[in-house]
PDB file of C-alpha atoms and ligand atoms in Angstrom:
ATOM      1  CA  MET A 220      -6.389   3.786   6.290  1.00 40.00           C
ATOM      2  CA  ALA A 221      -6.100   1.574   9.781  1.00 51.00           C
ATOM      3  CA  ASP A 222      -9.381   0.006  11.104  1.00 56.00           C
ATOM      4  CA  LEU A 223      -9.601   1.825  14.170  1.00 75.00           C
ATOM      5  CA  THR A 224     -13.031   0.473  15.161  1.00 67.00           C
ATOM      6  CA  ASP A 225     -11.852  -1.832  17.626  1.00 88.00           C
ATOM      7  CA  TYR A 226      -8.539  -0.015  18.970  1.00 92.00           C
ATOM      8  CA  PHE A 227     -10.037   0.856  22.286  1.00 94.00           C
ATOM      9  CA  ASP A 228     -11.336  -2.597  22.592  1.00 93.00           C
ATOM     10  CA  ARG A 229      -7.631  -3.741  22.107  1.00 91.00           C
ATOM     11  CA  THR A 230      -6.356  -1.375  24.623  1.00 91.00           C
ATOM     12  CA  LEU A 231      -8.776  -0.952  27.245  1.00 91.00           C
ATOM     13  CA  GLY A 232     -10.929  -4.048  26.870  1.00 87.00           C
ATOM     14  CA  GLY A 233      -8.785  -6.311  28.718  1.00 83.00           C
ATOM     15  CA  ALA A 234      -7.247  -3.496  31.012  1.00 84.00           C
ATOM     16  CA  PRO A 235     -10.002  -1.073  31.971  1.00 93.00           C
ATOM     17  CA  VAL A 236      -8.147   1.850  33.427  1.00 93.00           C
ATOM     18  CA  MET A 237      -6.244   4.546  31.864  1.00 95.00           C
ATOM     19  CA  ALA A 238      -4.000   6.931  33.382  1.00 95.00           C
ATOM     20  CA  ILE A 239      -4.153  10.560  32.593  1.00 96.00           C
ATOM     21  CA  LEU A 240      -1.104  12.471  33.045  1.00 96.00           C
ATOM     22  CA  ARG A 241      -2.040  16.186  33.152  1.00 94.00           C
ATOM     23  CA  GLY A 242       0.018  19.348  33.650  1.00 93.00           C
ATOM     24  CA  LEU A 243       3.113  17.764  35.163  1.00 94.00           C
ATOM     25  CA  PRO A 244       6.733  18.449  34.124  1.00 95.00           C
ATOM     26  CA  PRO A 245       7.879  15.984  31.145  1.00 97.00           C
ATOM     27  CA  ALA A 246      10.240  14.058  33.495  1.00 96.00           C
ATOM     28  CA  ARG A 247       7.391  13.399  36.078  1.00 94.00           C
ATOM     29  CA  THR A 248       4.965  12.523  33.121  1.00 95.00           C
ATOM     30  CA  VAL A 249       7.355   9.872  31.926  1.00 96.00           C
ATOM     31  CA  GLU A 250       8.001   8.623  35.573  1.00 93.00           C
ATOM     32  CA  LEU A 251       4.241   8.307  36.153  1.00 93.00           C
ATOM     33  CA  ALA A 252       3.765   6.570  32.696  1.00 94.00           C
ATOM     34  CA  GLU A 253       6.400   4.132  33.474  1.00 94.00           C
ATOM     35  CA  ARG A 254       4.574   3.229  36.571  1.00 91.00           C
ATOM     36  CA  ALA A 255       1.351   2.865  35.042  1.00 91.00           C
ATOM     37  CA  TRP A 256       2.869   0.443  32.564  1.00 92.00           C
ATOM     38  CA  ASP A 257       4.609  -1.436  35.301  1.00 91.00           C
ATOM     39  CA  SER A 258       1.182  -1.850  36.874  1.00 88.00           C
ATOM     40  CA  GLY A 259      -0.609  -3.011  34.110  1.00 86.00           C
ATOM     41  CA  LEU A 260      -2.742  -0.080  33.280  1.00 86.00           C
ATOM     42  CA  GLY A 261      -4.316  -0.245  29.807  1.00 77.00           C
ATOM     43  CA  ALA A 262      -3.513   2.991  28.373  1.00 92.00           C
ATOM     44  CA  VAL A 263      -1.841   6.463  28.934  1.00 96.00           C
ATOM     45  CA  GLU A 264      -3.129   9.851  27.851  1.00 97.00           C
ATOM     46  CA  VAL A 265      -0.974  13.052  28.010  1.00 98.00           C
ATOM     47  CA  PRO A 266      -3.154  16.250  27.683  1.00 98.00           C
ATOM     48  CA  VAL A 267      -1.873  18.696  25.450  1.00 97.00           C
ATOM     49  CA  GLN A 268      -3.101  22.124  26.665  1.00 91.00           C
ATOM     50  CA  ASP A 269       0.091  24.076  26.485  1.00 94.00           C
ATOM     51  CA  ALA A 270       3.755  23.789  25.056  1.00 94.00           C
ATOM     52  CA  GLU A 271       4.890  21.912  27.877  1.00 96.00           C
ATOM     53  CA  GLY A 272       1.745  19.234  27.280  1.00 97.00           C
ATOM     54  CA  LEU A 273       3.254  18.745  23.875  1.00 97.00           C
ATOM     55  CA  GLU A 274       6.795  18.066  25.164  1.00 97.00           C
ATOM     56  CA  SER A 275       5.330  15.580  27.926  1.00 98.00           C
ATOM     57  CA  LEU A 276       3.778  13.952  24.834  1.00 98.00           C
ATOM     58  CA  HIS A 277       6.721  13.579  22.806  1.00 98.00           C
ATOM     59  CA  ARG A 278       8.892  12.127  25.925  1.00 98.00           C
ATOM     60  CA  THR A 279       6.261   9.776  26.803  1.00 98.00           C
ATOM     61  CA  VAL A 280       5.835   8.835  23.097  1.00 98.00           C
ATOM     62  CA  GLU A 281       9.609   7.823  23.039  1.00 97.00           C
ATOM     63  CA  ALA A 282       9.263   6.262  26.252  1.00 97.00           C
ATOM     64  CA  GLY A 283       6.225   4.003  25.338  1.00 96.00           C
ATOM     65  CA  ARG A 284       8.060   2.913  22.182  1.00 95.00           C
ATOM     66  CA  ARG A 285      10.783   1.516  24.162  1.00 94.00           C
ATOM     67  CA  ARG A 286       8.218  -0.518  25.741  1.00 93.00           C
ATOM     68  CA  GLY A 287       5.701  -1.018  23.040  1.00 91.00           C
ATOM     69  CA  ARG A 288       2.917   0.747  24.897  1.00 92.00           C
ATOM     70  CA  PRO A 289       0.795   3.245  22.930  1.00 90.00           C
ATOM     71  CA  VAL A 290       0.346   6.691  24.242  1.00 97.00           C
ATOM     72  CA  GLY A 291      -2.634   8.889  23.551  1.00 98.00           C
ATOM     73  CA  ALA A 292      -2.937  12.899  23.469  1.00 98.00           C
ATOM     74  CA  GLY A 293      -5.786  14.461  25.630  1.00 98.00           C
ATOM     75  CA  THR A 294      -7.650  17.739  25.514  1.00 98.00           C
ATOM     76  CA  VAL A 295      -7.216  17.616  21.754  1.00 98.00           C
ATOM     77  CA  VAL A 296      -9.845  20.147  20.585  1.00 98.00           C
ATOM     78  CA  THR A 297      -8.624  21.548  17.150  1.00 98.00           C
ATOM     79  CA  ALA A 298      -7.951  19.553  14.040  1.00 98.00           C
ATOM     80  CA  ASP A 299      -4.715  21.642  14.113  1.00 97.00           C
ATOM     81  CA  LEU A 300      -3.924  20.259  17.471  1.00 98.00           C
ATOM     82  CA  VAL A 301      -4.895  16.671  15.973  1.00 98.00           C
ATOM     83  CA  ARG A 302      -2.066  17.239  13.358  1.00 97.00           C
ATOM     84  CA  GLN A 303       0.298  18.042  16.041  1.00 97.00           C
ATOM     85  CA  VAL A 304      -0.232  15.286  18.152  1.00 98.00           C
ATOM     86  CA  ALA A 305      -0.140  12.846  15.307  1.00 98.00           C
ATOM     87  CA  ALA A 306       3.294  14.309  14.422  1.00 97.00           C
ATOM     88  CA  ALA A 307       4.355  13.591  17.748  1.00 97.00           C
ATOM     89  CA  GLY A 308       3.480  10.076  17.633  1.00 97.00           C
ATOM     90  CA  ALA A 309       0.242   9.634  19.535  1.00 98.00           C
ATOM     91  CA  GLU A 310      -1.871   6.742  18.915  1.00 96.00           C
ATOM     92  CA  PHE A 311      -5.282   8.128  19.796  1.00 97.00           C
ATOM     93  CA  THR A 312      -6.829  11.417  20.782  1.00 98.00           C
ATOM     94  CA  VAL A 313      -9.376  12.349  23.571  1.00 98.00           C
ATOM     95  CA  ALA A 314     -11.339  15.405  23.659  1.00 98.00           C
ATOM     96  CA  PRO A 315     -13.624  16.811  26.474  1.00 97.00           C
ATOM     97  CA  GLY A 316     -16.465  17.183  24.087  1.00 98.00           C
ATOM     98  CA  THR A 317     -17.869  15.707  20.760  1.00 98.00           C
ATOM     99  CA  ASP A 318     -16.742  17.716  17.654  1.00 98.00           C
ATOM    100  CA  PRO A 319     -17.178  16.109  14.480  1.00 97.00           C
ATOM    101  CA  ARG A 320     -14.085  18.468  13.215  1.00 98.00           C
ATOM    102  CA  VAL A 321     -11.940  16.745  15.668  1.00 98.00           C
ATOM    103  CA  ALA A 322     -13.324  13.070  15.221  1.00 97.00           C
ATOM    104  CA  ALA A 323     -12.790  13.428  11.184  1.00 97.00           C
ATOM    105  CA  ALA A 324      -9.330  14.919  11.631  1.00 98.00           C
ATOM    106  CA  SER A 325      -8.279  12.087  13.871  1.00 98.00           C
ATOM    107  CA  ALA A 326      -9.726   9.679  11.504  1.00 96.00           C
ATOM    108  CA  ALA A 327      -7.900  11.371   8.562  1.00 97.00           C
ATOM    109  CA  ALA A 328      -4.396  10.998  10.762  1.00 97.00           C
ATOM    110  CA  GLY A 329      -4.988   7.342  11.433  1.00 96.00           C
ATOM    111  CA  LEU A 330      -5.776   8.140  15.053  1.00 97.00           C
ATOM    112  CA  ALA A 331      -8.640   6.601  17.115  1.00 97.00           C
ATOM    113  CA  HIS A 332     -10.781   9.154  18.903  1.00 97.00           C
ATOM    114  CA  LEU A 333     -12.407   9.130  22.387  1.00 97.00           C
ATOM    115  CA  PRO A 334     -14.884  12.029  22.139  1.00 98.00           C
ATOM    116  CA  GLY A 335     -16.233  13.607  25.529  1.00 98.00           C
ATOM    117  CA  VAL A 336     -20.042  13.099  26.298  1.00 98.00           C
ATOM    118  CA  ALA A 337     -22.136  14.315  29.238  1.00 98.00           C
ATOM    119  CA  THR A 338     -25.797  13.839  27.803  1.00 98.00           C
ATOM    120  CA  ALA A 339     -27.765  11.457  25.673  1.00 98.00           C
ATOM    121  CA  SER A 340     -27.348  14.022  22.640  1.00 98.00           C
ATOM    122  CA  ASP A 341     -23.735  13.784  22.981  1.00 98.00           C
ATOM    123  CA  VAL A 342     -23.925  10.079  22.994  1.00 98.00           C
ATOM    124  CA  GLN A 343     -26.224   9.994  20.189  1.00 98.00           C
ATOM    125  CA  GLN A 344     -24.016  12.447  17.840  1.00 98.00           C
ATOM    126  CA  ALA A 345     -20.841  10.288  18.749  1.00 97.00           C
ATOM    127  CA  VAL A 346     -22.724   7.049  17.565  1.00 97.00           C
ATOM    128  CA  SER A 347     -23.505   8.987  14.276  1.00 97.00           C
ATOM    129  CA  LEU A 348     -19.975   9.925  13.822  1.00 96.00           C
ATOM    130  CA  GLY A 349     -19.273   6.067  13.915  1.00 95.00           C
ATOM    131  CA  LEU A 350     -17.577   6.124  17.397  1.00 96.00           C
ATOM    132  CA  THR A 351     -18.458   3.372  19.914  1.00 95.00           C
ATOM    133  CA  TRP A 352     -16.063   4.304  22.620  1.00 96.00           C
ATOM    134  CA  VAL A 353     -16.683   7.706  24.479  1.00 97.00           C
ATOM    135  CA  LYS A 354     -15.268   9.466  27.500  1.00 98.00           C
ATOM    136  CA  ALA A 355     -18.281  10.165  29.916  1.00 98.00           C
ATOM    137  CA  PHE A 356     -17.052  13.329  31.797  1.00 98.00           C
ATOM    138  CA  PRO A 357     -17.464  14.607  34.515  1.00 98.00           C
ATOM    139  CA  ALA A 358     -18.141  11.185  35.785  1.00 98.00           C
ATOM    140  CA  SER A 359     -18.459  12.096  39.419  1.00 97.00           C
ATOM    141  CA  VAL A 360     -20.823  14.670  38.799  1.00 98.00           C
ATOM    142  CA  LEU A 361     -22.551  12.276  36.414  1.00 98.00           C
ATOM    143  CA  GLY A 362     -22.623   9.634  39.237  1.00 98.00           C
ATOM    144  CA  PRO A 363     -23.035   5.787  38.556  1.00 98.00           C
ATOM    145  CA  ASP A 364     -26.538   5.926  37.924  1.00 98.00           C
ATOM    146  CA  TRP A 365     -25.962   7.913  34.638  1.00 98.00           C
ATOM    147  CA  PHE A 366     -23.994   5.074  33.364  1.00 98.00           C
ATOM    148  CA  ARG A 367     -26.788   2.458  34.149  1.00 98.00           C
ATOM    149  CA  ALA A 368     -29.298   4.789  32.672  1.00 98.00           C
ATOM    150  CA  MET A 369     -27.179   4.990  29.389  1.00 98.00           C
ATOM    151  CA  ARG A 370     -27.059   1.181  28.998  1.00 95.00           C
ATOM    152  CA  GLY A 371     -30.667   1.140  28.043  1.00 96.00           C
ATOM    153  CA  PRO A 372     -30.636   3.313  24.924  1.00 97.00           C
ATOM    154  CA  PHE A 373     -27.048   2.541  23.976  1.00 98.00           C
ATOM    155  CA  PRO A 374     -26.055  -1.029  24.677  1.00 97.00           C
ATOM    156  CA  ARG A 375     -23.436  -0.962  22.325  1.00 96.00           C
ATOM    157  CA  VAL A 376     -21.391   2.115  23.483  1.00 97.00           C
ATOM    158  CA  ARG A 377     -18.609   1.797  25.668  1.00 97.00           C
ATOM    159  CA  PHE A 378     -18.272   4.359  28.366  1.00 98.00           C
ATOM    160  CA  VAL A 379     -14.841   5.599  30.051  1.00 97.00           C
ATOM    161  CA  ALA A 380     -15.723   6.823  33.377  1.00 98.00           C
ATOM    162  CA  THR A 381     -13.463  10.104  33.586  1.00 98.00           C
ATOM    163  CA  GLY A 382     -13.108  12.929  36.048  1.00 97.00           C
ATOM    164  CA  GLY A 383     -13.181  12.626  40.103  1.00 96.00           C
ATOM    165  CA  ILE A 384     -12.422   9.092  39.775  1.00 95.00           C
ATOM    166  CA  ASP A 385     -10.057   7.324  42.228  1.00 92.00           C
ATOM    167  CA  SER A 386      -9.359   3.989  43.891  1.00 90.00           C
ATOM    168  CA  ALA A 387     -12.137   4.329  46.227  1.00 92.00           C
ATOM    169  CA  ASN A 388     -14.982   4.718  43.829  1.00 95.00           C
ATOM    170  CA  ALA A 389     -13.628   3.120  40.268  1.00 95.00           C
ATOM    171  CA  ALA A 390     -14.900  -0.105  41.204  1.00 95.00           C
ATOM    172  CA  ASP A 391     -18.547   1.491  41.397  1.00 96.00           C
ATOM    173  CA  TYR A 392     -18.454   2.981  37.995  1.00 97.00           C
ATOM    174  CA  LEU A 393     -17.421  -0.342  36.344  1.00 96.00           C
ATOM    175  CA  ALA A 394     -20.267  -2.048  38.223  1.00 96.00           C
ATOM    176  CA  ALA A 395     -22.717   0.433  36.936  1.00 97.00           C
ATOM    177  CA  GLY A 396     -21.688  -0.047  33.403  1.00 96.00           C
ATOM    178  CA  ALA A 397     -18.721   1.998  32.523  1.00 97.00           C
ATOM    179  CA  SER A 398     -16.229  -0.230  30.310  1.00 96.00           C
ATOM    180  CA  ALA A 399     -13.283   1.702  31.756  1.00 96.00           C
ATOM    181  CA  VAL A 400     -12.406   4.288  34.044  1.00 96.00           C
ATOM    182  CA  ALA A 401      -9.795   7.032  33.399  1.00 96.00           C
ATOM    183  CA  VAL A 402      -7.748   8.525  36.082  1.00 94.00           C
ATOM    184  CA  GLY A 403      -5.869  11.703  36.672  1.00 93.00           C
ATOM    185  CA  SER A 404      -5.105  13.687  39.888  1.00 90.00           C
ATOM    186  CA  ALA A 405      -5.575  10.528  41.740  1.00 87.00           C
ATOM    187  CA  LEU A 406      -2.616   9.116  40.295  1.00 84.00           C
ATOM    188  CA  GLU A 407      -0.365  11.440  42.180  1.00 77.00           C
ATOM    189  CA  ASP A 408      -0.870   8.896  45.182  1.00 72.00           C
ATOM    190  CA  LEU A 409       1.302   5.965  44.118  1.00 66.00           C
ATOM    191  CA  ALA A 410      -0.176   3.714  46.554  1.00 72.00           C
ATOM    192  CA  ALA A 411      -3.539   4.220  44.442  1.00 74.00           C
ATOM    193  CA  VAL A 412      -1.975   3.287  41.293  1.00 74.00           C
ATOM    194  CA  ASP A 413      -1.613  -0.142  43.039  1.00 76.00           C
ATOM    195  CA  ARG A 414      -5.104  -0.228  44.197  1.00 79.00           C
ATOM    196  CA  LEU A 415      -6.410   0.717  40.500  1.00 80.00           C
ATOM    197  CA  ALA A 416      -4.140  -1.896  38.740  1.00 80.00           C
ATOM    198  CA  ALA A 417      -5.954  -4.484  41.003  1.00 81.00           C
ATOM    199  CA  LEU A 418      -8.955  -3.534  39.067  1.00 79.00           C
ATOM    200  CA  VAL A 419      -7.124  -4.770  35.829  1.00 74.00           C
TER     201      VAL A 419
HETATM  202  O1  G3H B 278      -9.453  15.082  31.364  1.00 65.64           O
HETATM  203  C1  G3H B 278     -10.143  14.563  32.700  1.00 65.64           C
HETATM  204  C2  G3H B 278      -9.194  14.920  33.740  1.00 65.64           C
HETATM  205  O2  G3H B 278      -8.186  15.410  33.508  1.00 65.64           O
HETATM  206  C3  G3H B 278      -9.288  13.990  34.573  1.00 65.64           C
HETATM  207  O3  G3H B 278      -9.808  14.473  35.847  1.00 65.64           O
HETATM  208  P1  G3H B 278      -9.536  13.904  37.363  1.00 65.64           P
HETATM  209  O4  G3H B 278      -7.977  14.216  37.470  1.00 65.64           O
HETATM  210  O5  G3H B 278     -10.526  14.554  38.207  1.00 65.64           O
HETATM  211  O6  G3H B 278      -9.175  12.306  37.242  1.00 65.64           O
END
């Protein structure tokens, strides 16, 4: 099985902004993914909450392959969904919470996994599952001080601040200790993509 321990170090470590392309028609998803890649953003996540999301994932994976860029699947909440997104060519999975079954299914499918966390207990569980990178969600509710506080007990955990992040507040979260930010709805403003790319 592939060694996935440093997957997010490689994809987000040097370019700490991930684009989340949620709930968009497939053609628009690919268009925004291309824009994110053109701007140098580190990773693209396509949530798969419905059939259209899976189709968007398929199409974005194809576009990513043409450019040698990896694509991940978001809102992966069951082991069955892990298998579907692995078949679609996703390289990593993202979940809103920490679920050992989804983590294990991702590892079995050879996919890196980013579990959602919002409490110290969640982080501790992710660490015990052998995961180093986690999605701190919803970041704008947790606030930058949450990230500062978590650095004490979890100095080796890498947090991706997600939820309510935009070009105006992203730098605050990185300064507070987030290792990367993930941006969804704010990407609809194309000028924001360029401002976020300046953080890369
Ligand atoms: O999974 C997280 C969200 O889709 C991203 O939230 P956002 O749209 O507030 O950036």
